[in-house]
CSV table of C-alpha atoms in Angstrom, one decimal:
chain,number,residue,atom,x,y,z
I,687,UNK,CA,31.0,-43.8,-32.5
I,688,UNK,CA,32.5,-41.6,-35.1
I,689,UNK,CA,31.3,-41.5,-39.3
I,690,UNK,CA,33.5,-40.6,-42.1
I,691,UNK,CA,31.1,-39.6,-45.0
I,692,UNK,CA,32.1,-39.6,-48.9
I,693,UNK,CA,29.6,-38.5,-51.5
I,694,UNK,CA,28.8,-40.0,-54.6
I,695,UNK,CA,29.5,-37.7,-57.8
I,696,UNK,CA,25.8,-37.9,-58.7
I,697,UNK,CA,22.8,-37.9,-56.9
I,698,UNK,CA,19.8,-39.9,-57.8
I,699,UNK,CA,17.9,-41.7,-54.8
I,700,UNK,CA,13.8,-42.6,-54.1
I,701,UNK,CA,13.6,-42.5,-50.5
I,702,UNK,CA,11.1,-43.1,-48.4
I,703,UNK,CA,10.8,-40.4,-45.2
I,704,UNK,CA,9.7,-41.3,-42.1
I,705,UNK,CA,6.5,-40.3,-41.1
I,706,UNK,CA,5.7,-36.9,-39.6
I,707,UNK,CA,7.0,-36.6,-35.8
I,708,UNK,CA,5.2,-33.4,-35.1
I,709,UNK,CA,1.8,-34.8,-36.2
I,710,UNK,CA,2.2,-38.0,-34.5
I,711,UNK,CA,2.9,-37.1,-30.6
I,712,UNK,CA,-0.2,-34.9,-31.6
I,713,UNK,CA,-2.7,-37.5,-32.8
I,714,UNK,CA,-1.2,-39.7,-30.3
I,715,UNK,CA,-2.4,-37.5,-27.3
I,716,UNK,CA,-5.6,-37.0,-29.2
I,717,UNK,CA,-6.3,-40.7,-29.7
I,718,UNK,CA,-5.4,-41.4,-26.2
I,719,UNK,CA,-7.8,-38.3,-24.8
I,720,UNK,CA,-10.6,-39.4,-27.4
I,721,UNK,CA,-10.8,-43.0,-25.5
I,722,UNK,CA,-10.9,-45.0,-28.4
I,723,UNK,CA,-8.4,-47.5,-29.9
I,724,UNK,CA,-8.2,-46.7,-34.0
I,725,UNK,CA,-4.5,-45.5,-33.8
I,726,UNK,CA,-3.7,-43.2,-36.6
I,727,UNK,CA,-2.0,-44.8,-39.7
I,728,UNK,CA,1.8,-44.5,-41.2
I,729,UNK,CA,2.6,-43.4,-37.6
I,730,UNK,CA,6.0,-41.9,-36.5
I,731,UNK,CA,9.2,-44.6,-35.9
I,732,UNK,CA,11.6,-42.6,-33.9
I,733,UNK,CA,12.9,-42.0,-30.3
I,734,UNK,CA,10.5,-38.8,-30.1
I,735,UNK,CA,7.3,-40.8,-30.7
I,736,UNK,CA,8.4,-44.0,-29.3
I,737,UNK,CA,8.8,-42.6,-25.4
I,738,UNK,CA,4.9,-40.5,-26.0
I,739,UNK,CA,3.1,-45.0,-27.2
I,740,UNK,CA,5.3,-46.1,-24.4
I,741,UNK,CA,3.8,-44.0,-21.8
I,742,UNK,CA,0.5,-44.2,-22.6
I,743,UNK,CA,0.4,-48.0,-23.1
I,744,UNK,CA,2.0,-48.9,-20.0
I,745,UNK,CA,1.4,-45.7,-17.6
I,746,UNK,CA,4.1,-46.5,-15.0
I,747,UNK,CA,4.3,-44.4,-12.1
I,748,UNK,CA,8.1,-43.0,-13.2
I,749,UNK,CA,7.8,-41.9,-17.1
I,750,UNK,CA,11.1,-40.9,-18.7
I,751,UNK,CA,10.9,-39.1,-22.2
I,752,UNK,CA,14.4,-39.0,-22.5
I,753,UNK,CA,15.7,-36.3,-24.9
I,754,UNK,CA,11.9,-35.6,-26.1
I,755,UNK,CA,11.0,-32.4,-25.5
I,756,UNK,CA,7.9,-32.4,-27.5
I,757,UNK,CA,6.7,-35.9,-25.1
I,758,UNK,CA,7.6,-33.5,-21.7
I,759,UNK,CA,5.4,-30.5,-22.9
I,760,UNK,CA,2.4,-33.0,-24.1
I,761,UNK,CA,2.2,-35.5,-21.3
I,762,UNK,CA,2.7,-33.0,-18.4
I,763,UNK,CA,-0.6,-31.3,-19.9
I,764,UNK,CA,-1.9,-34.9,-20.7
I,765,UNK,CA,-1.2,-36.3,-17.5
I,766,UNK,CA,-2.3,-33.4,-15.4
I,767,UNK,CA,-6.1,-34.5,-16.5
I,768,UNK,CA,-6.2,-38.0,-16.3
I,769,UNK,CA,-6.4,-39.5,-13.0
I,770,UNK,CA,-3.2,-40.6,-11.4
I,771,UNK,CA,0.0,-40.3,-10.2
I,772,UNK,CA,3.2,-39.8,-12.0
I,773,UNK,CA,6.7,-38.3,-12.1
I,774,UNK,CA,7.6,-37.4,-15.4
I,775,UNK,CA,11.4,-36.9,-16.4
I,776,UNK,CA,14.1,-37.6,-19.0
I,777,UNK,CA,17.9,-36.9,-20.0
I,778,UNK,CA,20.2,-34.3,-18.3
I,779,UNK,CA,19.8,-31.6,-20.8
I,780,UNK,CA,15.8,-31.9,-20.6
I,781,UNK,CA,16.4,-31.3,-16.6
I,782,UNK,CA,17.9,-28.0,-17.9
I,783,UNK,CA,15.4,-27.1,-20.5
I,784,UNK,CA,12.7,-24.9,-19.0
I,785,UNK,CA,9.0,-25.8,-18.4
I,786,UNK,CA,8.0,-23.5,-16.0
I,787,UNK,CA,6.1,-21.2,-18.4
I,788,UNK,CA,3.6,-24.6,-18.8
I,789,UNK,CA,3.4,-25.8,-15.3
I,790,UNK,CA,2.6,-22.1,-14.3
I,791,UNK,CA,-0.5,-22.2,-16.7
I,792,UNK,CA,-1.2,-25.8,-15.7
I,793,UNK,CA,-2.0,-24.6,-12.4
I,794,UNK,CA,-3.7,-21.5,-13.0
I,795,UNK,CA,-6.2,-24.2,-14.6
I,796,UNK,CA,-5.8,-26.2,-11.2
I,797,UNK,CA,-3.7,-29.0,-12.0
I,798,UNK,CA,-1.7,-30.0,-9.3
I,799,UNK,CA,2.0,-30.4,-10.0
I,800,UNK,CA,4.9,-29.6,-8.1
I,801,UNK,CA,9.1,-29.4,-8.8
I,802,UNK,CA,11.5,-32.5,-8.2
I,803,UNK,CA,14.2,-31.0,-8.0
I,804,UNK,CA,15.0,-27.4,-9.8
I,805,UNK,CA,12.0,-24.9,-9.7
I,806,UNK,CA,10.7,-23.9,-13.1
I,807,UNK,CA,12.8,-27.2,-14.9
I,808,UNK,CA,11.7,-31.4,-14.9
I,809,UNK,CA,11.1,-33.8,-13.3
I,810,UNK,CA,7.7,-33.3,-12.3
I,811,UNK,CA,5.6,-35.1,-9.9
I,812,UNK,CA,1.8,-35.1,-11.2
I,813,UNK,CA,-1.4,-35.6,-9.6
I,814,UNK,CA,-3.7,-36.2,-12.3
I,815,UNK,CA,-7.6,-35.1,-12.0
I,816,UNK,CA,-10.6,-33.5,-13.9
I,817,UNK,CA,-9.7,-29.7,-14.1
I,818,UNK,CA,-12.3,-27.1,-15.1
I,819,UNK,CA,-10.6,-25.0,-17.7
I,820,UNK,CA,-11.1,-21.3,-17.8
I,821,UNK,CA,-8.9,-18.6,-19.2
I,822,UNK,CA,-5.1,-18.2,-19.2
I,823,UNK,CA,-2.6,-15.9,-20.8
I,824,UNK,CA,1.1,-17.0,-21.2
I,825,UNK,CA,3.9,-15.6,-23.4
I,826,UNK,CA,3.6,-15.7,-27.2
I,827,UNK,CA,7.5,-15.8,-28.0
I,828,UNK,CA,8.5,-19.1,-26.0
I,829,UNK,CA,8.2,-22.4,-27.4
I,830,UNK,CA,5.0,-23.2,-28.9
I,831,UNK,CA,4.8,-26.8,-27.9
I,832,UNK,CA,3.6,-25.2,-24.6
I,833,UNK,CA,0.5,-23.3,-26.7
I,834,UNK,CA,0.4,-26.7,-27.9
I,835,UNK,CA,0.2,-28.7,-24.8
I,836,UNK,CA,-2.4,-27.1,-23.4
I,837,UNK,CA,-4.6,-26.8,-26.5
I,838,UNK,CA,-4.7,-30.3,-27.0
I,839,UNK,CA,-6.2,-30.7,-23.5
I,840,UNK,CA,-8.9,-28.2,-24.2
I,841,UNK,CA,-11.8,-30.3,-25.0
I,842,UNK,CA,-11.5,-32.5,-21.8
I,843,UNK,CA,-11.7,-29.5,-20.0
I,844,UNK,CA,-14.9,-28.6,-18.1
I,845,UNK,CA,-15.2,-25.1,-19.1
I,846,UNK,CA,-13.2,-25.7,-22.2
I,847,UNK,CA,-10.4,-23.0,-22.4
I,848,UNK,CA,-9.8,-19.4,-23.5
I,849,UNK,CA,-5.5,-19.1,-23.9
I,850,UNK,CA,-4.4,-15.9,-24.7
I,851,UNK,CA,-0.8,-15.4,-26.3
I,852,UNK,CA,1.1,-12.1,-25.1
I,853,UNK,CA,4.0,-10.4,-26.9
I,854,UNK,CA,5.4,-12.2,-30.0
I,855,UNK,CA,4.1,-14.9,-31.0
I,856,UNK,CA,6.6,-17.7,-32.5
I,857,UNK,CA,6.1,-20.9,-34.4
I,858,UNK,CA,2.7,-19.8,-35.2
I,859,UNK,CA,2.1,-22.8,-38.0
I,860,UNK,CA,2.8,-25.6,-35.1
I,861,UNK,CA,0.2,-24.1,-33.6
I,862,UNK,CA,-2.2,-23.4,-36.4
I,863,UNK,CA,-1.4,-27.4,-36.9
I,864,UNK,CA,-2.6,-28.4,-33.9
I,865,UNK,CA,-5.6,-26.6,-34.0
I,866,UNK,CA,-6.1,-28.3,-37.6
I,867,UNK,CA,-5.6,-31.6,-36.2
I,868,UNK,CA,-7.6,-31.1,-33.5
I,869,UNK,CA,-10.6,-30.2,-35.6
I,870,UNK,CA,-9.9,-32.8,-37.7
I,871,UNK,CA,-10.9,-35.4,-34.7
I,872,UNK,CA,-14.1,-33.4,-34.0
I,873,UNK,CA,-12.9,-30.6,-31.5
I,874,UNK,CA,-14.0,-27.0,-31.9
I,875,UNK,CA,-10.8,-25.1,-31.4
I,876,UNK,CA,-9.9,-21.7,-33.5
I,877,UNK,CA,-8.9,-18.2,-33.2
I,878,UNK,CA,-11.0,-15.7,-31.6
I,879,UNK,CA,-8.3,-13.0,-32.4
I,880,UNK,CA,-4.9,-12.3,-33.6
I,881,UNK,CA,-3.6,-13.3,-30.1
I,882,UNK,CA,-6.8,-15.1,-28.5
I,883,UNK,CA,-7.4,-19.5,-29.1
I,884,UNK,CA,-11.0,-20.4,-27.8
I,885,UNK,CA,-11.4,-24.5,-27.0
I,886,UNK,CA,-15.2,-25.3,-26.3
I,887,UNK,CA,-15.7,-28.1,-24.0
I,888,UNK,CA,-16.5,-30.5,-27.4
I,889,UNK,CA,-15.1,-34.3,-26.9
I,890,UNK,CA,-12.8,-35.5,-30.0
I,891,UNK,CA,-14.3,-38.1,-32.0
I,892,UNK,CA,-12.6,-41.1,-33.0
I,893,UNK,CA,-11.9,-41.7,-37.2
I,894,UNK,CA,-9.2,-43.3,-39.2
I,895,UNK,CA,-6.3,-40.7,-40.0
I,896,UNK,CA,-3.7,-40.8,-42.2
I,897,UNK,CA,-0.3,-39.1,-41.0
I,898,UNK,CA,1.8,-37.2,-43.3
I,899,UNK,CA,5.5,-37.8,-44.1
I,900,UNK,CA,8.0,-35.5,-42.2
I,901,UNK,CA,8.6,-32.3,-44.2
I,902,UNK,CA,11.8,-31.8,-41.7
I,903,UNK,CA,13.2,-34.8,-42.6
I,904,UNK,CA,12.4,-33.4,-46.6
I,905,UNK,CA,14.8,-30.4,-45.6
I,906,UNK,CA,18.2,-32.9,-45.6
I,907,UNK,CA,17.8,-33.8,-49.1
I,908,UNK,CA,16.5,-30.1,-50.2
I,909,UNK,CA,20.4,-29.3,-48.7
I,910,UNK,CA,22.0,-32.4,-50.6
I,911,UNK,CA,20.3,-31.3,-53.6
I,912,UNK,CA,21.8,-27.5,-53.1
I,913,UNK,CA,25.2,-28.5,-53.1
I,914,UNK,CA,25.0,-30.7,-56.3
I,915,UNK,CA,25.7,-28.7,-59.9
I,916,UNK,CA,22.6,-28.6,-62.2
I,917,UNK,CA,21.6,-31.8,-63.8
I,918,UNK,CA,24.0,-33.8,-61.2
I,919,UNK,CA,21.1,-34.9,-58.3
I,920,UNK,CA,17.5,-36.1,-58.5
I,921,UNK,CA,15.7,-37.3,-55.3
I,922,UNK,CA,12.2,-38.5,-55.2
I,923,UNK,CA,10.5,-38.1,-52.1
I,924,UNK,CA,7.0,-39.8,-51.4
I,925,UNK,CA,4.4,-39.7,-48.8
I,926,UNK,CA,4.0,-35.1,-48.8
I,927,UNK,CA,1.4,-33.1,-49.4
I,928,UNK,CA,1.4,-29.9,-51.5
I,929,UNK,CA,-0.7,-28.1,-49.2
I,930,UNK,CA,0.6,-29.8,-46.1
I,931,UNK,CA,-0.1,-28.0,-42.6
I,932,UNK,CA,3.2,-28.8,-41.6
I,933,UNK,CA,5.1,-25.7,-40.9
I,934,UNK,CA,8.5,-27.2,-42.2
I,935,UNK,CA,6.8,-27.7,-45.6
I,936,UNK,CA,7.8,-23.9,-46.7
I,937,UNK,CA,11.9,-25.6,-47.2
I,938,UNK,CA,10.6,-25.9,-50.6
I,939,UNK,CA,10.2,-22.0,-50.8
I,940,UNK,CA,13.1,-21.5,-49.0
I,941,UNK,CA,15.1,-23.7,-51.2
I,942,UNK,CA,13.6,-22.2,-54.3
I,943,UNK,CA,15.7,-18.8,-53.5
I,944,UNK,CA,18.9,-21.5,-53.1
I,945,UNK,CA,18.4,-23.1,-56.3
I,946,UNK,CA,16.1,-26.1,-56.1
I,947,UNK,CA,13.4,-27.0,-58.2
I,948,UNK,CA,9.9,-28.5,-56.0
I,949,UNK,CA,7.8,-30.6,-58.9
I,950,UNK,CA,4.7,-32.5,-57.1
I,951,UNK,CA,3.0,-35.4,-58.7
I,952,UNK,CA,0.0,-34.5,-57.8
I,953,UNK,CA,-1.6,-31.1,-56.2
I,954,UNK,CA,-5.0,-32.5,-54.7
I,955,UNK,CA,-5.7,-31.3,-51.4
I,956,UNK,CA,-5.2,-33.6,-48.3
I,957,UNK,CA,-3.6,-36.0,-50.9
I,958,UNK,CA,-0.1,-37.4,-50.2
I,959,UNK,CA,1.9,-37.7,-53.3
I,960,UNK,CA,5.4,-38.2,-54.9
I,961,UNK,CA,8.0,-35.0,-54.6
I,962,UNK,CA,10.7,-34.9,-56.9
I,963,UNK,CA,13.4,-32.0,-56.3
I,964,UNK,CA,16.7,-30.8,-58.6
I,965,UNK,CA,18.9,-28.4,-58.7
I,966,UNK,CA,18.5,-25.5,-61.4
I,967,UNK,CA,20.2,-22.8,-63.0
I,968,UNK,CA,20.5,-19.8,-60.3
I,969,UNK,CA,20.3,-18.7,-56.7
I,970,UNK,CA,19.8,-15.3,-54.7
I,971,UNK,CA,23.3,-13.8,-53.9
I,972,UNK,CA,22.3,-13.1,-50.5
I,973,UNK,CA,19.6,-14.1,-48.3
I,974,UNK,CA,17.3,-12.5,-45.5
I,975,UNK,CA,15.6,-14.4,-43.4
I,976,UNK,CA,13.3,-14.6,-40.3
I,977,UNK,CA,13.1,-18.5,-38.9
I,978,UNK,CA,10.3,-17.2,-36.4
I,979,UNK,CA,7.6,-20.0,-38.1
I,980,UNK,CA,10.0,-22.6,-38.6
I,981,UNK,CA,13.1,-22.9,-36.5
I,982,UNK,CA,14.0,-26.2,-36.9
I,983,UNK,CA,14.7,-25.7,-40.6
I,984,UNK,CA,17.4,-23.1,-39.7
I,985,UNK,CA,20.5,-25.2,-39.1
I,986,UNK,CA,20.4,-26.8,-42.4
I,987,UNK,CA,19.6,-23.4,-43.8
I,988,UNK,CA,22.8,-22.0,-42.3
I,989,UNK,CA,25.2,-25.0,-43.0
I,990,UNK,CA,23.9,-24.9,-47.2
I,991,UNK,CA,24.4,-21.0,-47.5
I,992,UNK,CA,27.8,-21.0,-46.0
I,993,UNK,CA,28.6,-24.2,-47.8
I,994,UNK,CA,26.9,-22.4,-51.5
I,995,UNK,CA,28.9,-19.1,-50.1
I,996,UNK,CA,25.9,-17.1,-50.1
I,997,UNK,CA,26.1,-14.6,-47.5
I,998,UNK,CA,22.8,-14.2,-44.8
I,999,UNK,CA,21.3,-12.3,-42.0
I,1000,UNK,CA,18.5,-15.0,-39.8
I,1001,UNK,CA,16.6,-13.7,-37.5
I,1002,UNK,CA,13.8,-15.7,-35.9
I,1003,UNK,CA,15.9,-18.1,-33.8
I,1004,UNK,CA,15.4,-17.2,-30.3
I,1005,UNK,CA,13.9,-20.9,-29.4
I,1006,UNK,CA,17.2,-22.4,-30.9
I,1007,UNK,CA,19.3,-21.8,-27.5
I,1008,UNK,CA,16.5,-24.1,-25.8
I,1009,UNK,CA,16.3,-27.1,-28.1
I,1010,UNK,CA,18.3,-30.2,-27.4
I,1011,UNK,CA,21.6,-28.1,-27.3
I,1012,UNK,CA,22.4,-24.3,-27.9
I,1013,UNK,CA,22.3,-24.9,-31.6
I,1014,UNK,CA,23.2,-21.5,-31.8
I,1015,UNK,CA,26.4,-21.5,-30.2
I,1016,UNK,CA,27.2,-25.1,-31.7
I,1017,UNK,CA,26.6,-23.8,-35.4
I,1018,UNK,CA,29.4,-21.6,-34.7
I,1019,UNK,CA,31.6,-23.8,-33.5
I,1020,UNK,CA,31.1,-27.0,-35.9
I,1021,UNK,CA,30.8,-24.1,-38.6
I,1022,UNK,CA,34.3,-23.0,-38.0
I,1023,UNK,CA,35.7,-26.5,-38.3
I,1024,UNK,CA,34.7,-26.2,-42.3
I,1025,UNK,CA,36.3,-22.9,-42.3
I,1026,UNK,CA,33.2,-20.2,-41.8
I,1027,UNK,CA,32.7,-18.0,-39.4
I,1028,UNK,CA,29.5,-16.9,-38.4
I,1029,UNK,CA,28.3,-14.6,-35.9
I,1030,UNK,CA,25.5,-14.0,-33.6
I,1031,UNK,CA,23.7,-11.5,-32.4
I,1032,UNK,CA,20.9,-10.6,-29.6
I,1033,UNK,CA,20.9,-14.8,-28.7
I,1034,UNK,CA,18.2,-14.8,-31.9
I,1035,UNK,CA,19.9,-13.9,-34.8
I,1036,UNK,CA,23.0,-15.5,-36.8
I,1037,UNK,CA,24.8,-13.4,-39.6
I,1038,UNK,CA,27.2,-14.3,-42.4
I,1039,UNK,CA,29.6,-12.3,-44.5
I,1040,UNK,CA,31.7,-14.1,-46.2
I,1041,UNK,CA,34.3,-14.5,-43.8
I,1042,UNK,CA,36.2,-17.7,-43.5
I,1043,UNK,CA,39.2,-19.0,-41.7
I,1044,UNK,CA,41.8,-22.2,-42.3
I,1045,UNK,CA,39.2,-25.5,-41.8
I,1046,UNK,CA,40.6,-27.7,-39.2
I,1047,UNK,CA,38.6,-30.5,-40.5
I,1048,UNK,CA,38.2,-32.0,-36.7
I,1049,UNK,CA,35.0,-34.2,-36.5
I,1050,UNK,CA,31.7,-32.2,-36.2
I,1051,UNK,CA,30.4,-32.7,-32.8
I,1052,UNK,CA,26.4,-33.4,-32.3
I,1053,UNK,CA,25.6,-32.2,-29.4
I,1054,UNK,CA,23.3,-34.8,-28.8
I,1055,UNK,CA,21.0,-33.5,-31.2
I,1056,UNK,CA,19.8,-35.1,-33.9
I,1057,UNK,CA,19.5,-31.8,-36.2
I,1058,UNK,CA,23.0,-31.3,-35.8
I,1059,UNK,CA,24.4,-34.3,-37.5
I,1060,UNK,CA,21.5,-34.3,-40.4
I,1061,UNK,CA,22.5,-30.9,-41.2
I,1062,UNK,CA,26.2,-31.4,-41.3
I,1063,UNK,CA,25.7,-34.7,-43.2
I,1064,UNK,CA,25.4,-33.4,-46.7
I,1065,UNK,CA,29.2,-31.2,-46.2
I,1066,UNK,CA,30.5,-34.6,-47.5
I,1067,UNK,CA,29.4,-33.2,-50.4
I,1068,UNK,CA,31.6,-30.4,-50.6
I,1069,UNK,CA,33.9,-31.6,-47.8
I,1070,UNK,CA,34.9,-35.6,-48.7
I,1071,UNK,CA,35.6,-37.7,-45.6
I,1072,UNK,CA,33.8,-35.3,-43.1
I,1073,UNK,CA,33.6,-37.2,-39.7
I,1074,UNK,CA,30.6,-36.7,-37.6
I,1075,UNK,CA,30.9,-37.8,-34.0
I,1076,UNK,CA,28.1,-39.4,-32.1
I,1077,UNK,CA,26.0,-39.9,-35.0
I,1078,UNK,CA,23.7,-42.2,-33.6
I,1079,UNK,CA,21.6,-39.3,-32.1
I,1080,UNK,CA,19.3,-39.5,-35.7
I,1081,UNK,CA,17.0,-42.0,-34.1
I,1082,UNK,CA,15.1,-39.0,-32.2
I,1083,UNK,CA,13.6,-38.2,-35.3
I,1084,UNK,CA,15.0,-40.2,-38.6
I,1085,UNK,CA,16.7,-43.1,-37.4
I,1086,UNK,CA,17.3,-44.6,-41.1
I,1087,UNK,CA,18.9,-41.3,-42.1
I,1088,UNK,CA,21.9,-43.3,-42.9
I,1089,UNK,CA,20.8,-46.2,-44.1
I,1090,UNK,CA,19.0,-43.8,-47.0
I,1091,UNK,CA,22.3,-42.4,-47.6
I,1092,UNK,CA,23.9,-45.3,-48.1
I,1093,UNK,CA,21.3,-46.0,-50.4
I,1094,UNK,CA,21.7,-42.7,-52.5
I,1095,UNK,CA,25.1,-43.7,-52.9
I,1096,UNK,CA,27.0,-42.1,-50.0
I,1097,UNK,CA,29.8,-44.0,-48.7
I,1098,UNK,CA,29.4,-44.3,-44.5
I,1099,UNK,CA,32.5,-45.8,-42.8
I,1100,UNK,CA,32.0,-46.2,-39.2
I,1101,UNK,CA,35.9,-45.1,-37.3
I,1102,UNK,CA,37.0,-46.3,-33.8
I,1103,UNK,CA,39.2,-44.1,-32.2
């Protein structure tokens, strides 16, 4: 399937974002390891959450999270204390994406799990039991949905568990939202030190919960709003929280230095509320920035500052070459189809100086990831009739992206080749 995109002259839309992914799979494990049955409310509709309900309402023997990575890292700790047994696997790519850093710390706790097929990458065959916990240090500067994983399973554990985090340490607001939400069910989880996470051996506690809207999904109208001159674009955006936990939530920060205006309905605490964003007068000239706390807001970062010609230097982005594709390497290449080229450097940094070439206008490719086509979405924009292949791959995380589009006013005609 293949999109050709057109933009409407002015922007003005109310649209209602899906509900936060990252929070979801996380009070999903929680409810499931609490044993009770008051499922959080304004829960997740995407591919991403839907594979983490399916598997812990029907248990088979052979789970397959697809494209999830967020589901692998979760359920291999989840599934490693609940008695059972279980191969856990998913797409091609995820049998490429690396997991040995978890399964290595899995076991150092006692969990019994062994390779399918490649050593240190899914599937996984599982034998689930009680494990006693204890200490365990793994690297700071991989991906935190590992720090994640096993925190969540801290308060089942015997011993409770002492993780430290060595070297860098990367996405540090996923993690200091877990812990949140953790304590927010009862668990007593926090940090000892500036590289230490203590989880006493405390159950979680059942309560109704209220689940934010996804601040990452925000970050695809912060962009559309970028590219439109001032007074030309309004978008309303419900269901956030000025002092969310999300880690995405700082796009409006970001987007300030790019020339967007944040205005909140209301500012109390723990509150969601209405978000309404415009563009204003002004934006930096050039921009600096380290993506270290919140790498999935860097390709639509990239794509707007090329696209507003505003030169940058990103560092930060060393998880990028794991996620569902080498988003590093395919920002280059889809980038260059527009007509900028963009450099990398050290696999986690990406640098921009103004340099273009002839655009091609070829289709942008997705690479089976659904952050690809989001971000490249909004070049319509700038770019009318931008084709985006594959564009179905939104359902891992916003699957009525383009139905919102459509209606802001964007004109989506599907193409067969």
């Amino acid at each position: 399937m293949k999109f050709k995109i057109s933009a409407p002259s002015q922007l003005s839309a109310s649209i209602k974002l899906p509900a936060s992914k990252s929070i979801s799979n996380r009070a999903l494990i929680i409810h499931a390891l609490s044993g009770g049955n008051m499922m959080p409310d304004n829960l997740s509709v995407c591919d991403d959450t839907d594979v983490v309900v399916q598997a812990l309402e029907t248990m088979p023997h052979t789970i397959n999270i697809k494209a999830a990575g967020t589901a692998m890292r979760f359920l291999t700790a989840y599934l490693s204390v609940r008695e059972g047994e279980h191969v856990i696997t998913g797409t091609e790519r995820m049998k490429h994406r690396p997991i040995g850093v978890l399964v290595d710390a899995m076991r150092t706790l006692g969990a019994d799990i062994r390779y399918v097929e490649e050593e240190g990458f899914p599937p996984l065959h599982i034998n689930g039991k009680t494990l006693w916990g204890g200490q365990v240090c793994i690297p700071g500067d991989v991906s935190s949905q590992y720090v994640s994983a096993l925190l969540l399973i801290g308060p089942v554990l015997k011993n409770g568990l002492e993780l430290q985090l060595s070297g860098n340490i990367i996405s540090r607001p996923y993690i200091d939202l877990t812990l949140w939400l953790m304590r927010e069910f009862g668990a007593n989880a926090d940090w000892a030190s500036g590289d230490t996470i203590v989880v006493k051996p405390q159950p979680y506690c059942q309560r109704r919960f209220l689940i934010e809207n996804d601040w990452s999904a925000a970050s695809y109208w912060y962009e559309m709003v970028a590219l439109y001159e001032r007074d030309m674009a309004k978008v309303r955006l419900g269901g956030l929280m000025d002092a969310s936990k999300q880690g995405d939530s700082c796009v409006k920060h970001i987007y300030s230095l790019l020339g967007v205006k944040t205005q909140f309905s209301d500012h109390e605490e723990g509150k969601p509320t209405l978000v309404t964003i415009t563009p204003r007068m002004g934006s930096v000239r050039k921009i600096d920035f380290d993506f270290n706390n919140c790498p999935d807001l860097a390709q639509t970062v990239v794509v707007t500052c090329c696209a507003l010609d505003i030169p940058f230097h990103f560092k930060g982005l060393t998880s990028l070459k794991i996620k569902e594709t080498d988003r590093i390497e395919a920002l280059k290449c889809e980038l260059r189809k527009v007509g900028y080229i963009v450099r990398s450097a050290n696999d986690s940094e990406l640098i921009w100086d103004g340099t273009k070439c002839e655009p091609s206008m070829e289709p942008i490719d997705t690479y089976e990831d659904h952050r690809m086509a989001m971000a490249f979405a909004p070049l319509a924009i700038k770019f009318p009739g931008l084709a985006i292949n594959n564009p179905e791959v939104v359902s891992k995380s916003y699957p009525t992206f383009w139905d919102d589009l459509k209606s802001a006013g964007f004109t989506i005609e599907e193409i067969t080749d």
